[in-house]
Coordinates of C-alpha atoms in Angstrom, one line a residue:
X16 CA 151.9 78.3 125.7
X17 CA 148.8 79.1 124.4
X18 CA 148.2 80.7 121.5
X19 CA 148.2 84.7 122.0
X20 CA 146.1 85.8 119.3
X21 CA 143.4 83.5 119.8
X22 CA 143.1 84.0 123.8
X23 CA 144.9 87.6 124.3
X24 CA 142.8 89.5 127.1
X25 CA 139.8 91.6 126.2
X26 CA 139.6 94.8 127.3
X27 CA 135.6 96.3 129.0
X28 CA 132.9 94.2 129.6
X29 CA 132.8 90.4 128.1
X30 CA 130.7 90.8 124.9
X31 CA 128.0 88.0 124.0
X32 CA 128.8 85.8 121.2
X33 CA 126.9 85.7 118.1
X34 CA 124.0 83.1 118.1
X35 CA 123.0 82.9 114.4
X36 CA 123.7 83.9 110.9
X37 CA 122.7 86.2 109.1
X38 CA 121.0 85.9 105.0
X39 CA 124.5 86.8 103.9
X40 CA 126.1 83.9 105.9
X41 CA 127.7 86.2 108.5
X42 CA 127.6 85.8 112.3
X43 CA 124.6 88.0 113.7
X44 CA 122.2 88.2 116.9
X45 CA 119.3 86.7 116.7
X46 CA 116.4 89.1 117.4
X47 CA 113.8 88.3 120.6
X48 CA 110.7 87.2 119.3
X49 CA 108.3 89.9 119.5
X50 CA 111.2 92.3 118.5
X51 CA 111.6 89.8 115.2
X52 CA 107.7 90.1 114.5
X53 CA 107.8 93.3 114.5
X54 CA 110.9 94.0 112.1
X55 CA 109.1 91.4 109.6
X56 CA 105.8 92.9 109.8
X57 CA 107.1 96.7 109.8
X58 CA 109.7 96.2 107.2
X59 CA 107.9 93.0 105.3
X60 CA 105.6 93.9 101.9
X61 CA 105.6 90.0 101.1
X62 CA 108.0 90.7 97.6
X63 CA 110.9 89.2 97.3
X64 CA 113.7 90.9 99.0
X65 CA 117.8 90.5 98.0
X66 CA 118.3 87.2 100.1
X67 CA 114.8 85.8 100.7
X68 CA 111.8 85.5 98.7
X69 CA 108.4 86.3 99.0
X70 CA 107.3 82.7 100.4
X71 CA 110.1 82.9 102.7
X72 CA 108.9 86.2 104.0
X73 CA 106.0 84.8 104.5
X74 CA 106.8 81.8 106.3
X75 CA 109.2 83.8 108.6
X76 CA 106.2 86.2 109.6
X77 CA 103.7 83.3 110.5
X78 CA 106.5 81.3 112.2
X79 CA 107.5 84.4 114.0
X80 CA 102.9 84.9 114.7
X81 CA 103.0 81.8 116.7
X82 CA 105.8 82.3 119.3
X83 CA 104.3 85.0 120.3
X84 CA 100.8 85.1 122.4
X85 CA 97.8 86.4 120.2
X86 CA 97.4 89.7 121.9
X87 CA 101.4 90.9 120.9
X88 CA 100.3 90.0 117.6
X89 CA 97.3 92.0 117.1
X90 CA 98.5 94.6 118.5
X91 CA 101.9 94.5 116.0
X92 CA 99.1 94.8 113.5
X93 CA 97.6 97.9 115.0
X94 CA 100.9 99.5 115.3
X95 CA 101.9 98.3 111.8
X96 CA 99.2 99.9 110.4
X97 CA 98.4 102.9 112.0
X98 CA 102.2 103.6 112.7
X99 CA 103.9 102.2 109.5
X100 CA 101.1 102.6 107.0
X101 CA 101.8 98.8 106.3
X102 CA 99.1 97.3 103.7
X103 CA 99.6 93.8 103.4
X104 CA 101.4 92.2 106.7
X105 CA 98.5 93.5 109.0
X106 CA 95.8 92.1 106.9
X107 CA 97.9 88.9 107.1
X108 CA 98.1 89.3 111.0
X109 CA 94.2 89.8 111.5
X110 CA 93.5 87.0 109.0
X111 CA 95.5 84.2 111.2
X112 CA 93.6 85.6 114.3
X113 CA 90.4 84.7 113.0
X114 CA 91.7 81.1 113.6
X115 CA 93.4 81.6 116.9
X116 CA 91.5 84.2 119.0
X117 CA 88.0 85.6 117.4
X118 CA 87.9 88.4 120.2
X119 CA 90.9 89.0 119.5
X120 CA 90.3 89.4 115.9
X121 CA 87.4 91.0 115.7
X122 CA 89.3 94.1 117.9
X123 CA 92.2 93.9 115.7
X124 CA 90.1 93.9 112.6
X125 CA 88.2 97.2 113.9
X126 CA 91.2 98.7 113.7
X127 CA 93.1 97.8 110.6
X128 CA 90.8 97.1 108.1
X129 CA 90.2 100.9 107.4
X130 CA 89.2 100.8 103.2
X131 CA 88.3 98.7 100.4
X132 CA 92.3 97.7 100.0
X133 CA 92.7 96.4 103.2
X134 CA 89.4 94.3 103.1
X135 CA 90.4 92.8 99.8
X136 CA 93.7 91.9 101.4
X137 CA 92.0 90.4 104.3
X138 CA 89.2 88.4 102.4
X139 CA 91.8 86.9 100.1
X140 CA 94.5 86.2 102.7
X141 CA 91.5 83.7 104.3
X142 CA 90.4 82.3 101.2
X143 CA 93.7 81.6 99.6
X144 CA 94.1 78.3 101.8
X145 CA 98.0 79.3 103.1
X146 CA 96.4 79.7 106.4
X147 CA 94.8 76.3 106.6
X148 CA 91.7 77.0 104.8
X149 CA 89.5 78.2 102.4
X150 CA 86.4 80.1 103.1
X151 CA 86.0 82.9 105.5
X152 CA 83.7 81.0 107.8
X153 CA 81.1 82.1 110.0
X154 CA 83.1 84.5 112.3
X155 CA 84.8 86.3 109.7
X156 CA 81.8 86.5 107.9
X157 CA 79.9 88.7 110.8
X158 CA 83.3 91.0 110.3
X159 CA 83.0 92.0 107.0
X160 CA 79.2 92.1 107.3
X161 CA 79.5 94.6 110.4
X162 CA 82.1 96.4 108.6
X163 CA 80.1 96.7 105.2
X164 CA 76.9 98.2 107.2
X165 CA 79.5 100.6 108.8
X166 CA 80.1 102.5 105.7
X167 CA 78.4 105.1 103.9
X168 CA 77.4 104.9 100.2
X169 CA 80.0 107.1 99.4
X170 CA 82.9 105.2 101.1
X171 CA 81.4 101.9 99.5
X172 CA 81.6 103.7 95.8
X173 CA 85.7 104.5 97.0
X174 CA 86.0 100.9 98.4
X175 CA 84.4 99.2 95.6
X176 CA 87.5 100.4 93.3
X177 CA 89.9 97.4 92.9
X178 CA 89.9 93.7 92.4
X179 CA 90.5 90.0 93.1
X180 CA 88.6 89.8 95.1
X181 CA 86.2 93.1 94.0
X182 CA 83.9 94.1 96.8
X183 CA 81.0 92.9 94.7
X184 CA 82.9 89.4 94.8
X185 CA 83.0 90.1 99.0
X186 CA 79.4 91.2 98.7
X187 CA 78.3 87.6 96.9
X188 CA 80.4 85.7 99.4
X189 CA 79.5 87.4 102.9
X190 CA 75.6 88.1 101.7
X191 CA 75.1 91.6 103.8
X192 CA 71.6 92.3 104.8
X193 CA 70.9 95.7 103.4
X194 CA 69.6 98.1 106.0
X195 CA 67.5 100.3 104.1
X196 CA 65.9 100.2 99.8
X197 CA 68.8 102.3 99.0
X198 CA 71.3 100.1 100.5
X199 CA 70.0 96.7 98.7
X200 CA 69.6 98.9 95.5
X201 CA 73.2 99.4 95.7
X202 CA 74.5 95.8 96.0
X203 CA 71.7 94.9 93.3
X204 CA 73.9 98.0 91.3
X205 CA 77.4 96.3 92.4
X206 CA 76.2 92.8 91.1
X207 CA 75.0 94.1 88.0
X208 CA 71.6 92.9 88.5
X209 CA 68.1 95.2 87.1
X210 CA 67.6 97.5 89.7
X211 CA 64.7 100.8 90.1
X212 CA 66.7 103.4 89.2
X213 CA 64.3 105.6 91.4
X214 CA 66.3 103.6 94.5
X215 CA 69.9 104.2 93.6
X216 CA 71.5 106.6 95.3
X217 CA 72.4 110.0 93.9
X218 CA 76.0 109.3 93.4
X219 CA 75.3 106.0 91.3
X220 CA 72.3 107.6 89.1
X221 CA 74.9 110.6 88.7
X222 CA 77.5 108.0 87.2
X223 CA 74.7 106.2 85.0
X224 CA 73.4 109.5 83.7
X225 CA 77.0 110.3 82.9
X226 CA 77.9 107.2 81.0
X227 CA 74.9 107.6 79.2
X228 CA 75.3 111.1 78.2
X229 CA 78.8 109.9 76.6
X230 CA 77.4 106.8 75.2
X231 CA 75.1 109.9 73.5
X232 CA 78.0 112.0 72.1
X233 CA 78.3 114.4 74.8
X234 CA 81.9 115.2 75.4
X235 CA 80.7 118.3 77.3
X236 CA 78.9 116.2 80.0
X237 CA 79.2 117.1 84.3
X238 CA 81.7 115.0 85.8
X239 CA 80.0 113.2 88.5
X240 CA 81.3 113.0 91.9
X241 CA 82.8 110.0 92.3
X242 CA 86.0 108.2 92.7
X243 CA 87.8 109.0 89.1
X244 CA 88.6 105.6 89.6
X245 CA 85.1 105.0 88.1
X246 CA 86.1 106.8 85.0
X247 CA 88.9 105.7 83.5
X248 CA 87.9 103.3 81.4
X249 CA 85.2 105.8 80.0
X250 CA 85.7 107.7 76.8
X251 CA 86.9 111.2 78.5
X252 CA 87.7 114.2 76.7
X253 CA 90.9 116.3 78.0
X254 CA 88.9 118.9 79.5
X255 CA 87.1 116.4 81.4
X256 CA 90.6 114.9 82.6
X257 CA 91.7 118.5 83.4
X258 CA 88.4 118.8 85.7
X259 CA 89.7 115.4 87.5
X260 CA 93.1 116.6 88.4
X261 CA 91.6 119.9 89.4
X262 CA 89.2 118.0 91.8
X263 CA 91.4 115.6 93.5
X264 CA 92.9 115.3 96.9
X265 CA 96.2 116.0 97.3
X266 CA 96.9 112.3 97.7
X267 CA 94.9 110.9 94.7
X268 CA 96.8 114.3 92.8
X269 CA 100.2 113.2 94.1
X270 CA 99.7 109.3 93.3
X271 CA 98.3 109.7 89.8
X272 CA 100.5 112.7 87.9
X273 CA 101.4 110.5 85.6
X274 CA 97.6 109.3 84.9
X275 CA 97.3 112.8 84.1
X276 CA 100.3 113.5 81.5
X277 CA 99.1 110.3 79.8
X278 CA 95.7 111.8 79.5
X279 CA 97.2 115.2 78.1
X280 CA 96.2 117.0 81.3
X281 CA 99.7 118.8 81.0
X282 CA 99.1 120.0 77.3
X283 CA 100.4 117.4 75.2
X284 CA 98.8 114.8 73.3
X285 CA 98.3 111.8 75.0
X286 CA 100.8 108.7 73.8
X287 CA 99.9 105.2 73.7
X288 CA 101.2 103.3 76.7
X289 CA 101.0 99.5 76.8
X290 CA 101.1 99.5 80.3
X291 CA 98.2 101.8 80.9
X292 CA 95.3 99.9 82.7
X293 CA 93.0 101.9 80.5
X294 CA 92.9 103.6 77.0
X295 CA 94.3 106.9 76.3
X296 CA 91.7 109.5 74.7
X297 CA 92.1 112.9 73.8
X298 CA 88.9 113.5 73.2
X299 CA 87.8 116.7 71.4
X300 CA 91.3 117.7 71.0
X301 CA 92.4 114.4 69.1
X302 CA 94.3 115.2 65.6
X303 CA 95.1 118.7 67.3
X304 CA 98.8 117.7 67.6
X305 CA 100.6 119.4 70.8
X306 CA 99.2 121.7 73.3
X307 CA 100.5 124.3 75.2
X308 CA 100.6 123.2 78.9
X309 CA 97.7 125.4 81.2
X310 CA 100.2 127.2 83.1
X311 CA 96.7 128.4 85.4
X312 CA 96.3 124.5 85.9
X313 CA 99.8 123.7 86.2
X314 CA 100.0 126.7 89.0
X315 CA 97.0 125.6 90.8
X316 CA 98.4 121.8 91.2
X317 CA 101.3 122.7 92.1
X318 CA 100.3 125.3 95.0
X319 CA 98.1 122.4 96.2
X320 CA 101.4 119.8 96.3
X321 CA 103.2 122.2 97.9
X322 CA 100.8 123.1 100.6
X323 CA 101.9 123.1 104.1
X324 CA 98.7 122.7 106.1
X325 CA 97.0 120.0 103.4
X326 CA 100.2 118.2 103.3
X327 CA 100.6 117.5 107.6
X328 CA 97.1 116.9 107.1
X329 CA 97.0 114.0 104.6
X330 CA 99.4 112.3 106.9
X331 CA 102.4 112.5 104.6
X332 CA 104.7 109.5 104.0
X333 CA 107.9 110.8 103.1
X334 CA 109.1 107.8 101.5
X335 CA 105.6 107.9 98.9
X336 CA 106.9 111.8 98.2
X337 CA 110.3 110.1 97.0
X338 CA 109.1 107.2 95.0
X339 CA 106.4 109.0 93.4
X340 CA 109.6 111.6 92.6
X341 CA 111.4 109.1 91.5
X342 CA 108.7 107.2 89.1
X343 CA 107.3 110.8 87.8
X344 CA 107.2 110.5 83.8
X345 CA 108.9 113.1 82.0
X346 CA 105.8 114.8 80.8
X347 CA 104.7 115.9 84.1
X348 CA 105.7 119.7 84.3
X349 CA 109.3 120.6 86.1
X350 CA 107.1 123.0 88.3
X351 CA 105.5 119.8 89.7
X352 CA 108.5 118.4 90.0
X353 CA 109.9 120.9 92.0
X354 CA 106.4 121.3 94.1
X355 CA 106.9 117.4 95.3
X356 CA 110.1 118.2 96.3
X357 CA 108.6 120.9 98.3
X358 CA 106.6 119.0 99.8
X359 CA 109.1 116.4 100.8
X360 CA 110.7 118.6 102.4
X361 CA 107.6 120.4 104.1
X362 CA 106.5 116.7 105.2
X363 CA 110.1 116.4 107.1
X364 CA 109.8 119.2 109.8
X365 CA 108.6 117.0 112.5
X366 CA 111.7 114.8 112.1
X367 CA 113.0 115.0 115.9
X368 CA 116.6 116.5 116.3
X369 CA 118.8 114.7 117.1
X370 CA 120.6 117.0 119.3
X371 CA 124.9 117.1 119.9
X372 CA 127.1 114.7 117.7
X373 CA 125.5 112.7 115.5
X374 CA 126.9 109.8 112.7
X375 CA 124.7 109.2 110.2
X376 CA 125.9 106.0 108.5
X377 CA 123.8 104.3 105.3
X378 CA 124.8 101.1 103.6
X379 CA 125.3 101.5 99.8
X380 CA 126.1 98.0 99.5
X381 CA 125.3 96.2 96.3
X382 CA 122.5 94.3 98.5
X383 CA 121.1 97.8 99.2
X384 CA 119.9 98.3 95.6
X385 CA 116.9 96.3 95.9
X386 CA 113.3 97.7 95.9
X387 CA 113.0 98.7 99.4
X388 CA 109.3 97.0 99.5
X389 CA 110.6 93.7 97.1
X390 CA 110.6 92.9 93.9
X391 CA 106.7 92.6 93.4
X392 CA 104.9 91.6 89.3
X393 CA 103.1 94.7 88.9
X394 CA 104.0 96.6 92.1
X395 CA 107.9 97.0 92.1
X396 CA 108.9 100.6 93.5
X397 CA 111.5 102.6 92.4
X398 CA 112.9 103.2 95.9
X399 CA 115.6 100.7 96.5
X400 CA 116.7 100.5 99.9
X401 CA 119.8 102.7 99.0
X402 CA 117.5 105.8 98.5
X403 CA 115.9 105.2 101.9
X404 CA 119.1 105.0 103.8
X405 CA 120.1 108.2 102.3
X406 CA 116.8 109.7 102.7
X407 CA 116.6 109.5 106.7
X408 CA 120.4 110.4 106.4
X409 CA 119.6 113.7 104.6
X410 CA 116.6 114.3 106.6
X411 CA 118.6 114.3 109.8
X412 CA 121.3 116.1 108.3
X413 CA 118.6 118.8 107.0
X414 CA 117.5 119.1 110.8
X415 CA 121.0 119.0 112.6
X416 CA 123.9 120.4 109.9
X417 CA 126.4 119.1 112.6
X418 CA 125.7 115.4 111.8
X419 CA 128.6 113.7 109.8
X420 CA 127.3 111.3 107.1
X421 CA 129.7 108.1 106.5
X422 CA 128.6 105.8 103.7
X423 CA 129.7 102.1 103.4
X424 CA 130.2 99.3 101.7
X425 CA 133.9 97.5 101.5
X426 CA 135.0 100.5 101.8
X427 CA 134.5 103.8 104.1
X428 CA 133.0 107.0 101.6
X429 CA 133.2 110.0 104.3
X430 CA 130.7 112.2 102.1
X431 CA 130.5 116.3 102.6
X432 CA 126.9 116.5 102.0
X433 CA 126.0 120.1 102.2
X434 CA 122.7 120.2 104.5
X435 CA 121.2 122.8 102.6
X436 CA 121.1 121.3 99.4
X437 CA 117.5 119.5 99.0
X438 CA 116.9 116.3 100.6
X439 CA 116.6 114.8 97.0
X440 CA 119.5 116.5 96.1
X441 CA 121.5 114.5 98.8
X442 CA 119.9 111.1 98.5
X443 CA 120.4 111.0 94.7
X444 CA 124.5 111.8 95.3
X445 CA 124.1 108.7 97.9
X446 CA 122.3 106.3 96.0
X447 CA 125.1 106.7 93.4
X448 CA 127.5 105.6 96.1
X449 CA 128.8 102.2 96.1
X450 CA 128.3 98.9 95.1
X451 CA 130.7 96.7 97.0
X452 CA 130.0 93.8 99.4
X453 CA 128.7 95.0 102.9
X454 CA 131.2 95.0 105.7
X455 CA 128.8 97.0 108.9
X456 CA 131.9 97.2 111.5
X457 CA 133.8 99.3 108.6
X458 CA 132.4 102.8 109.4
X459 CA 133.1 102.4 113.5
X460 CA 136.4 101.1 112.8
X461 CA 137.3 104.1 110.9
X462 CA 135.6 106.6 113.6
X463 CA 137.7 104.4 116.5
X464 CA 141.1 105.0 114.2
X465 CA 140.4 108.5 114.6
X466 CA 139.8 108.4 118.2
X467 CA 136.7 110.1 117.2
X468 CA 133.5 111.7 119.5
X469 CA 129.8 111.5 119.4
X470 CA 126.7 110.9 120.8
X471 CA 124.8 109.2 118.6
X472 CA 124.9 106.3 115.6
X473 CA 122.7 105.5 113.2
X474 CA 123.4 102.6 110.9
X475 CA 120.6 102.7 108.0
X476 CA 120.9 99.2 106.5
X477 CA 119.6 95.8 105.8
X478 CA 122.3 94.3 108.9
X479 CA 123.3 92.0 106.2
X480 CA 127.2 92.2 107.0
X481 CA 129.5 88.8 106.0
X482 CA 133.1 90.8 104.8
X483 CA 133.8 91.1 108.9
X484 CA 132.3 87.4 109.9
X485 CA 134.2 85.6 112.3
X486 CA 134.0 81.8 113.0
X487 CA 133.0 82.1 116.5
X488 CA 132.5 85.2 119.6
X489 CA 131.2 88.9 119.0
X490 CA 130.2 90.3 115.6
X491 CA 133.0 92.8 114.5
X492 CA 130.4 95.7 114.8
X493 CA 129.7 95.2 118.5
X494 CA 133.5 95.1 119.5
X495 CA 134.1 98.3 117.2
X496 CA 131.3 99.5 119.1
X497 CA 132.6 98.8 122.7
X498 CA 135.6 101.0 121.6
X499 CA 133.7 103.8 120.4
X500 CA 132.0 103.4 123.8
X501 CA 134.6 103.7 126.1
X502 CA 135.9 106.9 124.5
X503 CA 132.0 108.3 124.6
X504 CA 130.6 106.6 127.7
X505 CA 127.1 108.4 126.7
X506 CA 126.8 107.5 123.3
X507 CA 124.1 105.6 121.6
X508 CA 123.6 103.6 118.9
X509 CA 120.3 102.9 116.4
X510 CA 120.9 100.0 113.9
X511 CA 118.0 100.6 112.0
X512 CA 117.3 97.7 109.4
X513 CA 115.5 98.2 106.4
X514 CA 114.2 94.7 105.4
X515 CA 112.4 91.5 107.3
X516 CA 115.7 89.8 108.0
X517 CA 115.7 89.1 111.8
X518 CA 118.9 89.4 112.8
X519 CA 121.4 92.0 114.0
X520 CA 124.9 92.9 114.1
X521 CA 124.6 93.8 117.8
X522 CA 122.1 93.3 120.9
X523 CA 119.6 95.4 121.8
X524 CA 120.4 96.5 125.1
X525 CA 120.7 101.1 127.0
X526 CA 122.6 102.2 124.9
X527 CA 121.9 99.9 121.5
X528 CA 118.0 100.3 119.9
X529 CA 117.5 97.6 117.2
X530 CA 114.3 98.7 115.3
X531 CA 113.0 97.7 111.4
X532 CA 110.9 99.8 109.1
X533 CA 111.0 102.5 106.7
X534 CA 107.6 104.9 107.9
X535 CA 107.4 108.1 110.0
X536 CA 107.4 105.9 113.2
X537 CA 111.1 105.2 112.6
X538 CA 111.7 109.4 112.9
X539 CA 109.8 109.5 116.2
X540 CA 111.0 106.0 117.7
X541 CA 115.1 107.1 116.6
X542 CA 114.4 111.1 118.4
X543 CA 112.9 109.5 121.7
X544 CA 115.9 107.2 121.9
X545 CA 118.2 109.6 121.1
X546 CA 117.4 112.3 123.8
X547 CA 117.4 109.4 126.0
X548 CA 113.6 108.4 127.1
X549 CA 113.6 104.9 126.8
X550 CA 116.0 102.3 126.3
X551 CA 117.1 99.8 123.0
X552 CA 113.9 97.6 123.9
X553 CA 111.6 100.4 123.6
X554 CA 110.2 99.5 120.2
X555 CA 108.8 96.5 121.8
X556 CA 107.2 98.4 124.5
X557 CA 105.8 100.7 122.3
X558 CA 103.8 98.1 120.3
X559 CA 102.7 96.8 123.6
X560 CA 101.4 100.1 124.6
X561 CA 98.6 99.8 121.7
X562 CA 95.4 99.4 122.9
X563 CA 93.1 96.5 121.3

């Protein structure tokens, strides 16, 4: 007789076996092509992640370019940028179109190279050979040249902040032909050559009269209008600092508090920092000793942090709210403090709702501990993939209390989060959670023991599950979630995955939405799934919706 444990009967519909394995060396599904693209491009900073490293990213994204046709991929771009905020894989994307389709590109380009960062990125993707050559070339060229006499003076001063390549080094290698005297005055100005002052514009004569004037000893100079950028590595007194943080945007605010305490903007005296790009001065203060903090200043910041309107906006990412929280030095004021958190929680209204019964459950594996955007020298967040797990799990908690959150690792940690406690509150309880191997079929299995009801999964991971592995047949998590199915024949599931592995613990099919990323499009992609608009391949169809 044959044996009864390997061939008992199976109970519901026959389940496809497992066609790969996963970074961890468990059995997974391998992810459709465009739907792999777009985890590694939406999910992908090019840093090394837990189980693959940086060149492997890489390689994996320009593989995954190629089996796709061109106009999938420029579109992914699109969406990756405009939808995911993505800096690096887009420019990557446009880049390898130049060689493949030059309509194609120069549409693409249009649309995702929108500053001075993402041109850089672009220009030095082409020249650093990993594409097959060099130089930009002549098409390319006509690119950055259209997109250089696109811009305004003032956007050229914001996009000429920033290096290898600087946009004077793009400026030298694309040779623009300036439009106007002012215009050719201004590259003259960005290549340091002798220029008529008479030409420059305002801005740039405002900046030279300024660096003069504290060149003279004039510590009570005008701060010029210009990116502040421009002035850091100038000898600026603390009430010149103060003026900065009191003119900046509430993004440039929000990404440089700690600039600010390091400066003394916040009352103290500024400390040596080794890691500072630029020296701090204290100017007429210096020898002073402490200072009390403004408290008019420190209010005035943190009403503009904290502002509703100015926050929707400046397009808020709610995972740059958390790492900034997360990185703030301790000298920044605890009323700032508590105005990001604010504002984190201002920037998660729009999160849909997922209405009736809802499972929230987050990884908090040890693999989970890695920088959700990579290890990177010099550009290493804060957030692990932990924190952003428990971040969309305590932003849909916030919005429906119902929701049961159910972390996991080896083990099941059933948490009573308390939804009215901040969302920081709750992810800093759940990225304390944990450690242990991953094991993804865990939390269903323990729902199924309790014969439990829902409408809705969500699995916030990296899909990296080996505890469960089998040698051959279905992963564990889709036959756990068969069961759960049968007893809630309307139920859905969302495996979202957090890093640019492309693989999955079940198959995107109605009722099973496979999607990558860690942006605001992950909100609005989960909600329309959830009140059933479109089905598990809808993330595909959505980047195919863009228009190029």
């Amino acid at each position: 007789m044959a044996n009864k444990q390997l061939f008992a009967s199976s109970r519901g519909r026959l389940l496809p076996a497992a066609d790969t394995v996963n970074e961890a060396g468990g059995l997974a599904y391998a992810l459709p092509p465009k739907a792999a693209l777009a985890q590694l491009v939406m999910t992908g900073s090019l840093g090394n992640a837990f189980y693959v490293d940086a060149q492997a990213q890489l390689a994996a994204l320009l593989d995954g370019a190629q089996r796709v046709e061109p106009l999938y991929v420029a579109q992914t771009a699109v969406f990756a940028r405009r939808h995911g905020y993505m800096k690096d894989t887009p420019a990557v994307l446009v880049a390898l179109l130049t060689l493949v389709s030059p309509d194609l590109s120069r549409r693409a380009f249009e649309q995702v190279i929108d500053n001075g960062r993402m041109l850089r990125n672009f220009v030095q993707v082409l020249r650093s050979g990993v594409l097959g050559r060099k130089s930009l070339g002549t098409a390319p060229k006509r690119l950055v040249q259209r997109w250089l006499d696109g811009r305004t003076v003032a956007q050229l001063m914001n996009d000429a902040v920033g290096q290898s390549p600087s946009l004077a080094d793009i400026i030298k290698m694309v040779h623009p032909r300036p439009v106007n005297l002012e215009r050719e005055a201004f590259y003259g100005w960005l290549l340091g050559r002798t220029v008529a002052t008479e030409q420059l514009p305002e801005q740039v004569r405002a900046y030279e009269s300024f660096k003069a004037a504290l060149a003279a000893g004039d510590q009570e100079a005008a701060l010029p209008a210009v990116n502040f950028q421009w002035l850091t590595a100038l000898p600026l007194g603390r009430a010149q600092w103060i003026e900065i943080a009191r003119r900046a945007s509430w993004q440039t605010l929000r990404m440089n508090l700690n600039t600010y305490a390091r400066h003394g903007v916040f009352g103290e005296q500024p400390r040596a920092n080794a890691l500072s790009q630029t020296p701090a001065h204290s100017g007429s203060g210096a020898g002073s000793g402490v200072t009390e903090p403004p408290a008019d200043l420190i209010r005035e910041l943190a009403a503009k942090l904290r502002d509703a309107e100015t926050i929707r906006r400046a397009r808020v990412f709610p995972f740059q709210l958390l790492a900034t929280w997360r990185a703030l030095d301790q000298r920044v004021p605890v009323e700032l403090r508590e105005a990001l958190q604010d504002a984190l929680e201002i920037a998660l209204e729009n999160v849909p709702v997922p209405a009736g019964k809802v499972y929230v459950l987050p990884d908090v594996s040890g693999s989970m501990g890695a920088p959700v955007t990579g290890w990177r020298q010099g550009a290493t967040s804060k957030v692990t993939c932990r924190d952003a797990a428990a971040l969309i799990a305590s932003a849909i908690l916030r919005r429906n209390p119902s929701a049961e959150v159910i972390a996991f690792d080896d083990q099941v940690w059933p948490l009573a989060l308390n939804p009215r406690d901040s969302v920081t509150t709750n992810t800093e309880l759940l990225a304390r959670t944990g450690g242990g191997g991953t094991n993804t079929s865990l939390p269903l299995a323990w729902l199924n023991a309790r014969q439990a009801r829902g409408d809705l999964v969500v699995y916030c991971s990296d899909n990296a599950s080996w505890m469960d592995s089998r040698p051959v047949g279905a992963t564990e998590t889709l036959r756990q979630w068969e069961a759960f199915r049968a007893r809630n024949p309307a139920a859905r599931l969302v495996c979202l995955d957090l890093q640019p592995y492309a693989g999955s613990q079940a198959v995107s099919r109605a009722d099973i939405l496979n999607i990558g990323g860690f942006s605001d499009a992950v909100f609005e992609v989960l909600g329309r799934f959830a009140r059933g608009e479109h089905n598990g391949e809808h993330w595909v169809a959505a980047i195919e919706a863009v228009e190029v």
